[in-house]
Coordinates of N, CA and C in Angstrom, one line a residue:
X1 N -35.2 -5.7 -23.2 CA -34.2 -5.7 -22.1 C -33.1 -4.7 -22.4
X2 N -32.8 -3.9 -21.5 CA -31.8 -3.0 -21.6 C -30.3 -3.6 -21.0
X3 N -29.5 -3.4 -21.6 CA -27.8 -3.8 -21.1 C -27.2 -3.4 -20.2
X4 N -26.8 -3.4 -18.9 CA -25.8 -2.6 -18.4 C -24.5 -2.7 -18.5
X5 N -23.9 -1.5 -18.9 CA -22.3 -1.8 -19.4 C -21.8 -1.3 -18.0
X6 N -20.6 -2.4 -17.6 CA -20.1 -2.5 -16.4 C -18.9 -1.2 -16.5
X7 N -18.8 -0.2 -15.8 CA -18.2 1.0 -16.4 C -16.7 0.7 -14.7
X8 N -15.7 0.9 -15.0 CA -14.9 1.3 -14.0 C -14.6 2.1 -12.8
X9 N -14.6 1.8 -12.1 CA -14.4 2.8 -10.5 C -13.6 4.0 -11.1
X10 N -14.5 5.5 -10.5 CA -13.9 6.7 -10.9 C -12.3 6.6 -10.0
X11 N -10.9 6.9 -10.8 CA -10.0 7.8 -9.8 C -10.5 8.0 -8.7
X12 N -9.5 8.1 -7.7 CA -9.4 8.5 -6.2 C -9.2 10.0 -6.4
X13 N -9.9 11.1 -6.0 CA -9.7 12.5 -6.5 C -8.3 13.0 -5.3
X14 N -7.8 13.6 -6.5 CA -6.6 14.4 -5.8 C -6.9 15.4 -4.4
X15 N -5.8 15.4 -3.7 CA -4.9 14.7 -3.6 C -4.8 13.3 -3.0
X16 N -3.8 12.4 -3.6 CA -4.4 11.0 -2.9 C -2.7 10.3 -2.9
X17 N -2.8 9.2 -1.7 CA -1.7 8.4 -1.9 C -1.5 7.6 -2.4
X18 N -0.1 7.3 -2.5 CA 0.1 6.0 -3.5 C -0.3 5.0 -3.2
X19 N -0.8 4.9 -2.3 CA -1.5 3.4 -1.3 C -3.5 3.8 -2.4
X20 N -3.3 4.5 -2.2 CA -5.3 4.9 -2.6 C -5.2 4.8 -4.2
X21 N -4.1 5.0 -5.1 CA -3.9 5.1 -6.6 C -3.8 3.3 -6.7
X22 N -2.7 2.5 -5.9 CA -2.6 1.6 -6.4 C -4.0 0.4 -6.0
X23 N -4.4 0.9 -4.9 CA -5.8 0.3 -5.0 C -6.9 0.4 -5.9
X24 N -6.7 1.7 -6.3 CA -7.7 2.1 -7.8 C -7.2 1.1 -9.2
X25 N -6.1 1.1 -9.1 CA -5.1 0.5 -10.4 C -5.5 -1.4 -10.4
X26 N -5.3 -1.8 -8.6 CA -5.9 -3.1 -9.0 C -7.4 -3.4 -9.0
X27 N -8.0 -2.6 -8.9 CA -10.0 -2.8 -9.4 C -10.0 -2.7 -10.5
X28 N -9.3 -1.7 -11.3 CA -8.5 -1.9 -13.2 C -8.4 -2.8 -13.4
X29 N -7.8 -4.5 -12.8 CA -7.1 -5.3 -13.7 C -5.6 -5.5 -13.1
X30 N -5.0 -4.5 -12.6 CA -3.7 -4.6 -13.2 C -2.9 -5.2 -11.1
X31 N -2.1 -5.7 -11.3 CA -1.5 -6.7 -9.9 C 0.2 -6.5 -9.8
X32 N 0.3 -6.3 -8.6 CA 1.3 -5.5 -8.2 C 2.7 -6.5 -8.8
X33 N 3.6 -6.4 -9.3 CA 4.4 -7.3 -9.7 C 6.2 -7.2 -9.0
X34 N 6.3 -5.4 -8.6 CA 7.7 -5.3 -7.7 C 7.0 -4.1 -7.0
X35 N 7.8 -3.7 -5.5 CA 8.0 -2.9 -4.8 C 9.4 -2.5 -4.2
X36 N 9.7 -1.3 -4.2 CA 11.2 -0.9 -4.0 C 10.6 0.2 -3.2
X37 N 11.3 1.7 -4.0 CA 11.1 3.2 -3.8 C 9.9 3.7 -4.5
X38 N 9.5 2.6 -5.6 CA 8.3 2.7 -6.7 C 7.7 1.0 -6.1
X39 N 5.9 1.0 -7.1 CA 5.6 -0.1 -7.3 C 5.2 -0.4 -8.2
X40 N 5.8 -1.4 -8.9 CA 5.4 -1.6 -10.8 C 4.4 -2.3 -10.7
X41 N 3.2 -2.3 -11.5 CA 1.6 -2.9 -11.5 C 2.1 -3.2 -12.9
X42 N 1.1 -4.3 -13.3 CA 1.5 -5.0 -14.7 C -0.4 -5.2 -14.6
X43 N -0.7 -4.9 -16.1 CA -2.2 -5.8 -16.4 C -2.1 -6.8 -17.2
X44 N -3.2 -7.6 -17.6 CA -3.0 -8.9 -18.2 C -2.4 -9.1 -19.3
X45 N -2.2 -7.6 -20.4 CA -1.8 -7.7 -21.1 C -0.1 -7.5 -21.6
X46 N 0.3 -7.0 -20.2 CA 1.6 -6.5 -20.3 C 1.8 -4.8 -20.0
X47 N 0.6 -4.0 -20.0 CA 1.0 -2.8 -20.0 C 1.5 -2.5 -18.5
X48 N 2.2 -1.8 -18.3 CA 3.3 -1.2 -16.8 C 3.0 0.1 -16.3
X49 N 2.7 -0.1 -15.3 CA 2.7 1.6 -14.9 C 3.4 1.8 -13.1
X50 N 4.1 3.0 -13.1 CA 4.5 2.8 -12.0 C 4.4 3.9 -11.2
X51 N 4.1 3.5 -10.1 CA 3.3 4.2 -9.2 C 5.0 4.9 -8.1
X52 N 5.4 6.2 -7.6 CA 6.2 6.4 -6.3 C 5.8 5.7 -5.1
X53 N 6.4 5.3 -4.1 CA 5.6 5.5 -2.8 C 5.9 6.8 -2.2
X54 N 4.5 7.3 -2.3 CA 4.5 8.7 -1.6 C 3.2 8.8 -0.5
X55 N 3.8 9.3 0.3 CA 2.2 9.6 1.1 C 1.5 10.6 0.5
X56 N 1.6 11.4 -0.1 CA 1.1 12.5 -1.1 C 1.6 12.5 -2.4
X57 N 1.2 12.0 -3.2 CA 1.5 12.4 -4.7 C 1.5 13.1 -5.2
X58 N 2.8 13.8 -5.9 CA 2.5 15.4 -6.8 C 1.5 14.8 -7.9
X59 N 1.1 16.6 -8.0 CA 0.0 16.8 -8.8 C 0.1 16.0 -10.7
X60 N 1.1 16.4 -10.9 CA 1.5 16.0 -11.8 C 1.9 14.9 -11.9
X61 N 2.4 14.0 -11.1 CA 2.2 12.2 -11.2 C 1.0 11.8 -11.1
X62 N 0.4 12.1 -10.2 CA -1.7 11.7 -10.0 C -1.5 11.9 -11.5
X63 N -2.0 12.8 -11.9 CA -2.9 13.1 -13.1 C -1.8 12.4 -14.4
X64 N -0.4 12.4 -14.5 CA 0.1 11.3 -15.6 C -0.1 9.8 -15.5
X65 N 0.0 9.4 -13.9 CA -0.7 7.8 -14.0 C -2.2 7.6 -14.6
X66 N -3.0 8.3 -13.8 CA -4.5 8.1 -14.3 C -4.8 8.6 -15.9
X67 N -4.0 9.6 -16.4 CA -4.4 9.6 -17.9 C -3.9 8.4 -18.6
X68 N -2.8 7.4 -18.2 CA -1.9 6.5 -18.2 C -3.0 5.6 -18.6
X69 N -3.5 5.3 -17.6 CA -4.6 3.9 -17.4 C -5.8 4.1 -18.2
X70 N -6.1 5.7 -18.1 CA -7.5 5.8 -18.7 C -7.5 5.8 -20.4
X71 N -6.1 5.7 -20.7 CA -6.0 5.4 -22.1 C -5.6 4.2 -22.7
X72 N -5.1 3.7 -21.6 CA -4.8 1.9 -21.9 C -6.4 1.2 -22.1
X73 N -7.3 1.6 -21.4 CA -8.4 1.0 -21.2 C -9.5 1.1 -22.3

């Protein structure tokens, strides 16, 4: 019998909104905990990540949250 290892939903590919990232972030694990001008996600363990609301995310936030999470995991 061979194993399947349950692998994670790829990132939403750039460019994407903060609405499409934080949907990615809860199929991760992690559940929205505040909303303001940001939204703080928390996972089970305590780690934090915070997302802008942006309808467009710079390039450079996409790609620091998702290296974010892909190293927590």
């Amino acid at each position: 019998m061979t194993r399947r290892v349950r692998t994670a939903p790829p990132p939403p590919g750039y460019p994407c909104s903060a609405a499409d990232l934080i949907r990615f972030l809860e199929g991760r694990g992690f559940r929205l905990v505040h909303v303001a001008t940001h939204c703080k996600l928390r996972d089970g363990i305590g780690r934090t990540v915070v997302v802008p609301n942006h309808a467009h995310l710079a390039k450079g936030t996409y790609y620091r949250i998702v290296s974010q999470v892909s190293q927590s995991s």
